[in-house]
Coordinates of C-alpha atoms and ligand atoms in Angstrom, one line a residue:
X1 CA 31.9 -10.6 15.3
X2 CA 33.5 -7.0 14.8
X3 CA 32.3 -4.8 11.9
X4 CA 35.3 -5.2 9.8
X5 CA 34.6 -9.0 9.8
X6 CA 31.4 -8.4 9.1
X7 CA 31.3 -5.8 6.3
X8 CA 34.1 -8.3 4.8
X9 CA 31.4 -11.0 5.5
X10 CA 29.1 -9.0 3.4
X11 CA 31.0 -7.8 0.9
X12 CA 31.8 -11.6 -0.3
X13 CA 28.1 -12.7 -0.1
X14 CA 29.3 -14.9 3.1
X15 CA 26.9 -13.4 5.8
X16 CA 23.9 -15.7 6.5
X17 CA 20.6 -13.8 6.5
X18 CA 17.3 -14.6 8.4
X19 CA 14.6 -12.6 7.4
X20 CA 11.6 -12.6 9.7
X21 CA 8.2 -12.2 7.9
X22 CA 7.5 -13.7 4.8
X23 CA 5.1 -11.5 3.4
X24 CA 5.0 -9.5 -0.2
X25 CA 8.3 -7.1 1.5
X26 CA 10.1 -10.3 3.1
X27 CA 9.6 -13.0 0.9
X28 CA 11.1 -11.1 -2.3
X29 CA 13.9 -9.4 -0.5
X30 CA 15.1 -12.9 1.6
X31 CA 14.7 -14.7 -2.5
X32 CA 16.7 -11.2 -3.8
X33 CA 20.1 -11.8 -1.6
X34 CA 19.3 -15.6 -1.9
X35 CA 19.6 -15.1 -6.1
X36 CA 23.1 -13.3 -5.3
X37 CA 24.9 -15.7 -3.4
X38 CA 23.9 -15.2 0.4
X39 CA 22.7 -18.3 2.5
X40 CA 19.3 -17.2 3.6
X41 CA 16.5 -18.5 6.0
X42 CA 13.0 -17.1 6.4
X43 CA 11.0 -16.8 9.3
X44 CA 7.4 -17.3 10.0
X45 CA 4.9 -18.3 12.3
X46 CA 2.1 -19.6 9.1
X47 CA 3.1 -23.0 8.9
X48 CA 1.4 -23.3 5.8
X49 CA 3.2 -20.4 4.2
X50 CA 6.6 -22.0 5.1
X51 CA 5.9 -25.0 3.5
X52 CA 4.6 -23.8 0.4
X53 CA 8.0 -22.4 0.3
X54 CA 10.0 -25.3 0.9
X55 CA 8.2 -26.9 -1.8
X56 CA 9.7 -24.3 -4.0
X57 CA 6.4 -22.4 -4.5
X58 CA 5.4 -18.7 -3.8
X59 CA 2.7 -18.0 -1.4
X60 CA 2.4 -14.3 -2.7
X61 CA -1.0 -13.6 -4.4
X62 CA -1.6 -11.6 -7.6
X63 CA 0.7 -11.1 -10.6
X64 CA 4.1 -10.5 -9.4
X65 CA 6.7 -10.7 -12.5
X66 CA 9.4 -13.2 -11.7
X67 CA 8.9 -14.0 -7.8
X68 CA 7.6 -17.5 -8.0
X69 CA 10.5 -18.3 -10.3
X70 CA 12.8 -16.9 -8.0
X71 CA 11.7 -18.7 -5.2
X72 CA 11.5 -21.7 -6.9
X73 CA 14.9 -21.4 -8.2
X74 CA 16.6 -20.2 -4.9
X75 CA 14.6 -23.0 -3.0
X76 CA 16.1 -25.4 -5.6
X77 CA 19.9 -24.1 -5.0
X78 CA 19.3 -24.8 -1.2
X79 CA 20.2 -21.1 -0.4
X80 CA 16.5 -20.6 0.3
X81 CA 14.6 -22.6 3.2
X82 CA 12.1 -21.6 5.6
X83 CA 10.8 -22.4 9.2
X84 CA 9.3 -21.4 12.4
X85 CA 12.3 -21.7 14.6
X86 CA 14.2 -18.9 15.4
X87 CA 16.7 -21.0 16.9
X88 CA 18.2 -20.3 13.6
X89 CA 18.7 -16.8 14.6
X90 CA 21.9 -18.0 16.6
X91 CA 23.5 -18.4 13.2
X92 CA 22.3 -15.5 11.4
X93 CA 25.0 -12.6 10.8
X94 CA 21.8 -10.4 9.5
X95 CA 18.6 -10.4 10.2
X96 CA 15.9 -8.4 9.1
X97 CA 12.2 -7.8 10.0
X98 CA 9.1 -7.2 7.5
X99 CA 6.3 -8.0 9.6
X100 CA 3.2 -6.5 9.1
X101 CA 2.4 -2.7 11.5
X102 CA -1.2 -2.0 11.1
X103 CA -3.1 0.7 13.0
X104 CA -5.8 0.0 14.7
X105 CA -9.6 1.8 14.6
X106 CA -8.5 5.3 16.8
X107 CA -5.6 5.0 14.3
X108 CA -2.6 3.9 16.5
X109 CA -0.4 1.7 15.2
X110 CA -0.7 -2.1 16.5
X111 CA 2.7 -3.4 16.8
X112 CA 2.3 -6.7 18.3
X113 CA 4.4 -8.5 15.1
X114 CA 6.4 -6.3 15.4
X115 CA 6.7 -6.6 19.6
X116 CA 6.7 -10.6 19.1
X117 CA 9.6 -11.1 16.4
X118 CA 11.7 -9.1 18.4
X119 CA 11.1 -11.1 21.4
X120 CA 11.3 -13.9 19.6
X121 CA 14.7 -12.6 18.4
X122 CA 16.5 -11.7 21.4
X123 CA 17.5 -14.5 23.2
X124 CA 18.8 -16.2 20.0
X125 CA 21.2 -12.9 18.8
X126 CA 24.6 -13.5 18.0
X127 CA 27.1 -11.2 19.0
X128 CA 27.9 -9.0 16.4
X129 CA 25.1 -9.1 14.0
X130 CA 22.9 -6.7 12.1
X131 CA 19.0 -6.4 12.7
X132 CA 17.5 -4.6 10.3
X133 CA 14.0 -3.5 10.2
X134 CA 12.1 -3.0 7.1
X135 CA 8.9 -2.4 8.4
X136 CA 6.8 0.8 8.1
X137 CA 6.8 2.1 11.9
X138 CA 6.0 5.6 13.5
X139 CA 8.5 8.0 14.2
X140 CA 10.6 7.5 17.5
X141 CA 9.3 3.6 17.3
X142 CA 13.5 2.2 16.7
X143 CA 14.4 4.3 20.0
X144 CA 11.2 3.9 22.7
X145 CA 10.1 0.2 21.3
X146 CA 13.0 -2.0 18.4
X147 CA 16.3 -1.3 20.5
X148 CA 15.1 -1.2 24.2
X149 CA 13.6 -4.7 23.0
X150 CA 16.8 -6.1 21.7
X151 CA 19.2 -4.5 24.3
X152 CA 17.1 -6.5 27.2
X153 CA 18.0 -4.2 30.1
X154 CA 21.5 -3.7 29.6
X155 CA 22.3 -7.3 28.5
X156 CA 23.7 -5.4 25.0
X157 CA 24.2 -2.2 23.9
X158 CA 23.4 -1.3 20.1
X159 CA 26.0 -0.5 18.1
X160 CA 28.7 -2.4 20.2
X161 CA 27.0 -5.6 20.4
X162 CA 25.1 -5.3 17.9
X163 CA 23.9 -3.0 15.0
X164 CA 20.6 -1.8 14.4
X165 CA 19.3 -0.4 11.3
X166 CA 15.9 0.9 9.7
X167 CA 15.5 0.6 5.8
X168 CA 12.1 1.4 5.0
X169 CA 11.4 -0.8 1.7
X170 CA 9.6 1.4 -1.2
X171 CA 7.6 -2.2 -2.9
X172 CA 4.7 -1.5 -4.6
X173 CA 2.6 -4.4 -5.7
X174 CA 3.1 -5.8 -8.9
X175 CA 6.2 -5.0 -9.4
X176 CA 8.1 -6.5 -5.7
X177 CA 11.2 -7.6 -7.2
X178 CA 11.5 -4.3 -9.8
X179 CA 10.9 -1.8 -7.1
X180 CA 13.3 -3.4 -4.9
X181 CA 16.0 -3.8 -7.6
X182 CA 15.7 -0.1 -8.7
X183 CA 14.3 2.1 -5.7
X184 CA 16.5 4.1 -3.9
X185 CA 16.0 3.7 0.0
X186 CA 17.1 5.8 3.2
X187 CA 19.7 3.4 5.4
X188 CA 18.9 4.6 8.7
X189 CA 21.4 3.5 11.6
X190 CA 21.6 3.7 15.3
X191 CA 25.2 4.2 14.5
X192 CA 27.1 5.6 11.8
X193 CA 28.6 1.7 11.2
X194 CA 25.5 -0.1 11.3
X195 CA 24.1 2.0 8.4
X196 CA 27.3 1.5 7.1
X197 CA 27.1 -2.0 7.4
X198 CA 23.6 -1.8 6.2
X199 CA 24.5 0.1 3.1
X200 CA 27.1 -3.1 1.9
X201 CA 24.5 -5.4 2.2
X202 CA 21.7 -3.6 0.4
X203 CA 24.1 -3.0 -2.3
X204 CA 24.3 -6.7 -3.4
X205 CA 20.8 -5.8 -4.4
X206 CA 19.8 -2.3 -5.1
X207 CA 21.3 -0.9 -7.8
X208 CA 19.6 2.7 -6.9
X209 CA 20.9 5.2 -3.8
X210 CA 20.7 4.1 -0.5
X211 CA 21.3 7.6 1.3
X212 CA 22.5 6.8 4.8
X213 CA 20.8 8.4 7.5
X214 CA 20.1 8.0 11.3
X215 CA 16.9 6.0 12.0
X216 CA 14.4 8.8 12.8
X217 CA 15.4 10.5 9.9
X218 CA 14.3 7.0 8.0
X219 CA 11.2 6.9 10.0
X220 CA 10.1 10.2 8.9
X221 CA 10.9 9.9 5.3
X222 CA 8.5 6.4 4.3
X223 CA 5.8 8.2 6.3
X224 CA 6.1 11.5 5.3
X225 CA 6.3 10.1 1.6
X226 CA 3.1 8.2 2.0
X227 CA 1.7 10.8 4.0
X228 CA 2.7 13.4 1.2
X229 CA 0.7 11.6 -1.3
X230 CA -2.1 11.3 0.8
X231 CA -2.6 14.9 1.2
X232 CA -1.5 15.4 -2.6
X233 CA -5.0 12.8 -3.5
X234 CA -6.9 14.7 -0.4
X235 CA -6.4 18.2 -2.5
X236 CA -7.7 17.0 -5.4
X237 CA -10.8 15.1 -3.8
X238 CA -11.5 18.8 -2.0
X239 CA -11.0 20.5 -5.4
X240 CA -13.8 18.0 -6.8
X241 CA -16.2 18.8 -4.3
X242 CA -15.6 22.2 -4.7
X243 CA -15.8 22.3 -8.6
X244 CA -19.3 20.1 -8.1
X245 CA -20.6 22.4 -5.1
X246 CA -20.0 25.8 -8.2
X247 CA -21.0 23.6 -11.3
X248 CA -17.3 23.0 -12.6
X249 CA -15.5 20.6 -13.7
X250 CA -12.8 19.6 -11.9
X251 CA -10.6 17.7 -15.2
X252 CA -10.3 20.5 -16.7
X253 CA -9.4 23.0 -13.6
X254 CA -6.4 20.5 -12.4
X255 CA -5.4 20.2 -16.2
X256 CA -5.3 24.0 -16.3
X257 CA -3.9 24.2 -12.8
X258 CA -1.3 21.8 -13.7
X259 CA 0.2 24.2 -16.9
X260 CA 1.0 26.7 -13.9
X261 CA 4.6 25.7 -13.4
X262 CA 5.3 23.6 -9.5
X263 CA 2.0 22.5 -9.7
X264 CA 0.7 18.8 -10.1
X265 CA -3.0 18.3 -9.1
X266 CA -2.9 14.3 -9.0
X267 CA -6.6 12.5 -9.6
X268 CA -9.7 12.9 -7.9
X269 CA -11.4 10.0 -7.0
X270 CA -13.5 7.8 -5.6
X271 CA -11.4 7.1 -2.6
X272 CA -7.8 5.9 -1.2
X273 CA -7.2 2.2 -0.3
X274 CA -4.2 0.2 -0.1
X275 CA -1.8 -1.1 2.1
X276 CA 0.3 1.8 2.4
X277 CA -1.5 5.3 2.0
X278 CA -4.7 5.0 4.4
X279 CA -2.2 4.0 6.9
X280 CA 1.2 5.3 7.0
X281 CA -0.5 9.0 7.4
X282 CA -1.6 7.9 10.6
X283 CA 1.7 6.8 11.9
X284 CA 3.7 10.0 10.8
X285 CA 1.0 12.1 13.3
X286 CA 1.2 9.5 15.7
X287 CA 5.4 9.7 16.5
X288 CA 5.3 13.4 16.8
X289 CA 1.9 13.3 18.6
X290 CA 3.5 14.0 22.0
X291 CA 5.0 17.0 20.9
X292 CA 3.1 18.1 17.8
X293 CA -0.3 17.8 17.1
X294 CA -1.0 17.4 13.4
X295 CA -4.1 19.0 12.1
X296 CA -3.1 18.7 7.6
X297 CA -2.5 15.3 8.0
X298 CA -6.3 14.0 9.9
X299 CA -8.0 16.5 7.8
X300 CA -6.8 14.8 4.8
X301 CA -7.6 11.4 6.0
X302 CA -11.0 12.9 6.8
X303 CA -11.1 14.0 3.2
X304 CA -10.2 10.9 1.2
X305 CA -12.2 8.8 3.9
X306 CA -15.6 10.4 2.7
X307 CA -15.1 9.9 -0.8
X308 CA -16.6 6.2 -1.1
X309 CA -19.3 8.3 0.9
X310 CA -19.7 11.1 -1.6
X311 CA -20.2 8.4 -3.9
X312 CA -23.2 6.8 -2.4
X313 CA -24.5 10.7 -2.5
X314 CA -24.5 11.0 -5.8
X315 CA -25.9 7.3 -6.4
X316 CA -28.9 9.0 -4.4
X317 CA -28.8 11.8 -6.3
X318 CA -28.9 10.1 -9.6
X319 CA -31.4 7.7 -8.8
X320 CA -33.9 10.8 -7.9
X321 CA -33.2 12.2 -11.6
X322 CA -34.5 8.5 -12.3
X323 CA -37.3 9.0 -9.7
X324 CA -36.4 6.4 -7.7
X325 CA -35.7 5.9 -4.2
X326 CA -32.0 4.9 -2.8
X327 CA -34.1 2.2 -0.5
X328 CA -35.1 -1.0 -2.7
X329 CA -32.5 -0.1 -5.6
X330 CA -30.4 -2.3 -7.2
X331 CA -26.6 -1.0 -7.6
X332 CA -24.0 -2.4 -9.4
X333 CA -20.4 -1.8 -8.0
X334 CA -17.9 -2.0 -10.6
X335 CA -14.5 -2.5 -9.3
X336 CA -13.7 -3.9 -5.9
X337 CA -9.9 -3.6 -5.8
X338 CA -8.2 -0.6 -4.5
X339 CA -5.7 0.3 -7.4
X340 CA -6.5 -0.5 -10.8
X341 CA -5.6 -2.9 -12.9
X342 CA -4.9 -4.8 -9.6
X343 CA -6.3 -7.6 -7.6
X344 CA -5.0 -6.5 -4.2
X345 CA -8.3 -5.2 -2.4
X346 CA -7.0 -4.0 0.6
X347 CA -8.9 -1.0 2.2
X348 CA -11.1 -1.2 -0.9
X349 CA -13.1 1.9 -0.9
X350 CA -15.6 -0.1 -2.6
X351 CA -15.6 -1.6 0.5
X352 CA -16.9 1.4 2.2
X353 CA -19.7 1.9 -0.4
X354 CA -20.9 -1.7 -0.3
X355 CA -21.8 -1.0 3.4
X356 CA -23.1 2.4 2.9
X357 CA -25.4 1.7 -0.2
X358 CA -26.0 -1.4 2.6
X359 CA -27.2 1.3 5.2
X360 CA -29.4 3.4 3.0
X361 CA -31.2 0.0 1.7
X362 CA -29.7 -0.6 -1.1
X363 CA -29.0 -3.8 -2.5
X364 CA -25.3 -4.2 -4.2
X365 CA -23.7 -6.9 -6.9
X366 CA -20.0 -6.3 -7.3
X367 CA -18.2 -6.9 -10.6
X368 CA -14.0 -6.9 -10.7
X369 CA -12.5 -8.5 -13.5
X370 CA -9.3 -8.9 -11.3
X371 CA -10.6 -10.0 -8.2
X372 CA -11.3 -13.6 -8.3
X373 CA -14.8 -13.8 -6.5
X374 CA -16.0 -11.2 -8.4
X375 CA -15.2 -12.2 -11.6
X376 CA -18.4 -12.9 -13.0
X377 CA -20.3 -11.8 -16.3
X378 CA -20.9 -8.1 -16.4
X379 CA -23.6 -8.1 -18.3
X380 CA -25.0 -10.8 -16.1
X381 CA -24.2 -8.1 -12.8
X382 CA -25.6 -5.2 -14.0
X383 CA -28.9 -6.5 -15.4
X384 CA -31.9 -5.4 -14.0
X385 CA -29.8 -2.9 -12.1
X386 CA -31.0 0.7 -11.4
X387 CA -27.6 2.0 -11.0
X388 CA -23.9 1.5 -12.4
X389 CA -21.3 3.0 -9.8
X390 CA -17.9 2.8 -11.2
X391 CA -15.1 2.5 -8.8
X392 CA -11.9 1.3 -10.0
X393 CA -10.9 2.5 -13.6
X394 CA -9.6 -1.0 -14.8
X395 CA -9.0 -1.3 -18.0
X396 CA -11.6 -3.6 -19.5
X397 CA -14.3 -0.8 -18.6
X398 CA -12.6 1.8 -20.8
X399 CA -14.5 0.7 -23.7
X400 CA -17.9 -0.9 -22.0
X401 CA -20.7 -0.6 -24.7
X402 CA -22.9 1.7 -23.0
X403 CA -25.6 1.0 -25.7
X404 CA -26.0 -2.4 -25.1
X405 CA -25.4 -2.1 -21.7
X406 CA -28.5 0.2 -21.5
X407 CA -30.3 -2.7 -22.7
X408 CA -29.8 -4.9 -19.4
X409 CA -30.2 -2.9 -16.5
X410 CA -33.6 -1.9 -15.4
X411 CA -32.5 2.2 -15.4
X412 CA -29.6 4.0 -17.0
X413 CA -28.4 5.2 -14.1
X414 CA -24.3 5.3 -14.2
X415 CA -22.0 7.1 -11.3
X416 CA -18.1 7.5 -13.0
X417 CA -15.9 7.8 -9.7
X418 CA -12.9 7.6 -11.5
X419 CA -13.4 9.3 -14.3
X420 CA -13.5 6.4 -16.7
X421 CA -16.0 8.1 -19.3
X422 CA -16.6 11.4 -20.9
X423 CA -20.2 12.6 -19.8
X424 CA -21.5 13.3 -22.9
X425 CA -20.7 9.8 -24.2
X426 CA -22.7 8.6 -21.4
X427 CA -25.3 10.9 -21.4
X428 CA -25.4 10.6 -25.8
X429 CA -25.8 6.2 -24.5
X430 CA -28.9 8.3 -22.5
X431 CA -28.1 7.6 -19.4
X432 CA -28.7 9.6 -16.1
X433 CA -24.9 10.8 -15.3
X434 CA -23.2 11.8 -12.1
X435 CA -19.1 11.9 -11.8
X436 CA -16.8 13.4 -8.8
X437 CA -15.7 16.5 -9.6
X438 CA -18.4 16.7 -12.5
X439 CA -20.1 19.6 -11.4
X440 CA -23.9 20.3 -13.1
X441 CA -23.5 23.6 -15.1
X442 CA -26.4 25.6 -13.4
X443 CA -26.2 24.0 -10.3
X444 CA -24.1 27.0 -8.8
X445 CA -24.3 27.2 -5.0
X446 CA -26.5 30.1 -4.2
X447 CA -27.7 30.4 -7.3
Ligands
SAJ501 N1 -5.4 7.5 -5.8 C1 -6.2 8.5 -6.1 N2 -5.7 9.6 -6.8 C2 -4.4 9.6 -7.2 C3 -3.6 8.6 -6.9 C4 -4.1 7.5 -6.2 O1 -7.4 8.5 -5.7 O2 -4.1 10.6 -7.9 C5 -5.9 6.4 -5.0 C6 -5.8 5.0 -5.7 O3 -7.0 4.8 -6.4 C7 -5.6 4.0 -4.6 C8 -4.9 4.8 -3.5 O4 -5.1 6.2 -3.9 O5 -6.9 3.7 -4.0 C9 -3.4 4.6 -3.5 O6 -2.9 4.6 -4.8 P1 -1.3 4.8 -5.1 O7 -1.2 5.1 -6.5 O8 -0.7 5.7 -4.1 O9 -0.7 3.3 -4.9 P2 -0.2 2.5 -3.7 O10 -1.1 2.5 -2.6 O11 0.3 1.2 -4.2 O12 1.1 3.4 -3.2 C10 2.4 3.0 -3.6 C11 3.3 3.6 -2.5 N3 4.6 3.0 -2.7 C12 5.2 2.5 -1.6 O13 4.7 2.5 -0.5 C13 6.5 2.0 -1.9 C14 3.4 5.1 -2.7 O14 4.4 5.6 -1.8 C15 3.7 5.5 -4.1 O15 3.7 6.9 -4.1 C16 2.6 5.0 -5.0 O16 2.6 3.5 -4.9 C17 2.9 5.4 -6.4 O17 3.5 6.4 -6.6 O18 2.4 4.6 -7.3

């Protein structure tokens, strides 16, 4: 198919669209163009997922506004269906790829989902069509890994027998389908016409920009966005440690900071999880590591990686204003999920202190009211506990009674790693208090 077929094939909603990878970026974006007209298979290698799908239901965990009606209503119309084949591919005018790029434990990226749907791909391509690929990859990963792949040793050449495209997507979770609606996104092509192309397509969709670009340039700007923030949350987890190590506190130096004009300090804390920020760092430094060795970007990583650490520090340190030993304690983790207000709990940093406080021999009980398995009582958690160690800053521990809660556990020992309370209320509830960034007024270094 030449590209003014196809971009006329787009622009009346009659290309057909495979999109491989079902997860919380595929499964919204193939039931998005599905809602607006387009003919749309997905593509995945979970059975189970598929035919929760065909059934019309959403396999997507956690609150996400409007997706399982969506699919169910897409599903319904027949303009949504899903399988394991990618026979289907032979039919598809588009298809695009949101499989999952993880890094692995010396931080390279893994990209064996990636590797495999594109193997998978290639000897079903039709002549013609657009591949897309929406998946978070390194920089330099479309030209040394996605189109050497899909070319297959001179059997096509991008951009004349086929187009090749990377658009980054910009989801966040709990709100898929409104990010992807109302986020602008970089439309990077191999060729000036596949981004082209790209652009028609993404506009049946995306009501924001979708700035056209060449594909490194995409690759660079959803890492060096994540990457960014990263950094940005690194600062002010260094500033924290700093204002502790002098006996300052850090909320009200970034507040203060932040009235100096360019300047926005974001939140110290106790650490960095998701699905996005711990990892997309690490695939920035790794496309340029051949020709540029990054130093900001590991050093920030470093940073944000201790602070589930620095939290079981000050659980020490608290407990020996309660003279009591780390070893044998009972610690109650509040808030397991990485974000708050959220259920998603990938790279929890509680995580990271669970295993710590683990280490030094403590024993842990978790409490996350979002989180199914740790939805229990709180008062039933923390009783008989010698610590409190708040990680996550949902909500429904804004207003915890810290009187009757001093009732239950064994010590008043509470560790605010998100800065959920004002120490004096905790410390006027008489408890022991410790908080990052909360430095001890005549605890100066050197002093
Ligand atoms: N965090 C801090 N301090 C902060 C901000 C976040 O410690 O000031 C921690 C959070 O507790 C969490 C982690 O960092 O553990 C990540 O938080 P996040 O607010 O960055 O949320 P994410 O991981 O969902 O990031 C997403 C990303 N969006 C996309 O990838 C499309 C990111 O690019 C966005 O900047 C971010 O949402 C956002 O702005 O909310």
């Amino acid at each position: 198919m030449d590209f003014e077929t196809l971009l006329k094939r787009m622009e009346e909603r009659a290309a057909r669209l495979v999109v491989i990878g079902l997860g919380y970026v595929g499964l919204p974006v193939a039931a998005s163009f599905a809602r607006v007209g387009f003919d749309v298979t997905g593509l995945d290698v979970n059975a189970e997922k598929t035919a929760i799908i065909n059934r019309g239901d959403c396999p997507i965990e956690g609150k996400e506004p409007g997706l399982a009606e969506l699919v169910a209503e897409v599903v319904a119309a027949g303009r949504l269906r899903a399988t394991g084949d990618y026979a289907v591919c032979r039919e598809a005018d588009v298809v695009l790829i949101a499989v999952e790029t993880p890094i692995d434990s010396i931080h390279q990226p893994r990209y064996s989902a990636l590797r495999a749907a594109l193997r998978s791909l290639e000897p079903h391509l039709k002549p013609g069509a657009l591949v897309i690929i929406e998946s978070t990859i390194a920089p330099g990963t479309m030209e040394r890994l996605v189109r050497p792949i899909l070319e297959a040793g001179g059997k096509r050449t991008s951009g004349r027998d086929f187009y090749l495209v990377h658009c980054p997507e910009r989801v966040m979770p709990g709100m898929l389908l409104r990010n992807l609606a109302q986020m602008s996104r970089v439309v990077g092509g191999d060729t000036p016409e596949a981004a082209r192309l790209a652009q028609a397509f993404y506009r049946h969709i995306v009501e924001a920009d979708l700035d056209l670009a060449d594909c490194v340039t995409a690759e660079l700007v959803k890492t060096g966005e994540n990457a960014y923030r990263d950094v940005q949350i690194a600062f002010a987890n260094e500033l924290a440690l700093i204002c502790e190590g002098v006996g300052a506190d850090v909320w009200r130096v970034r507040e203060l900071v932040n009235k100096s004009p360019g300047r926005n300090v974001l939140y110290p804390g106790a650490g960095v999880g998701g699905h996005c920020i711990p990892k997309d760092p690490w695939l920035l430094a790794y496309g340029a590591s051949e020709m540029v060795q990054a130093r900001l970007i590991p050093a920030a990583r470093a940073v944000n990686d201790f602070m589930p650490l620095h939290m079981a520090d000050l659980t020490v340190e608290a407990l020996e204003e309660a003279s009591l030993e780390i070893e044998g304690a009972r610690v109650a983790v509040l808030g397991y999920a990485y974000l708050e207000n959220s259920d998603d709990t990938r790279n929890s940093p509680s995580e990271i202190l669970v295993n710590r406080l683990a280490e030094l021999g403590a024993t842990t009980c978790v409490h996350d009211p979002w989180v199914r398995e740790y939805q229990g009582d709180l008062a039933e958690v923390v009783s008989g506990c010698d610590a409190l160690v708040v990680m996550v800053a949902h909500d429904e521990y804004r207003d915890l009674d810290l009187e009757y809660l001093r009732g239950l556990v064994a010590h008043p020992v509470l560790v605010d790693g998100r800065n959920v309370f004002r120490p004096e209320r905790v410390s006027a509830a008489g408890w022991i208090y410790r908080g990052v960034g909360r430095g001890r007024p005549g605890s100066r270094a050197g002093e």
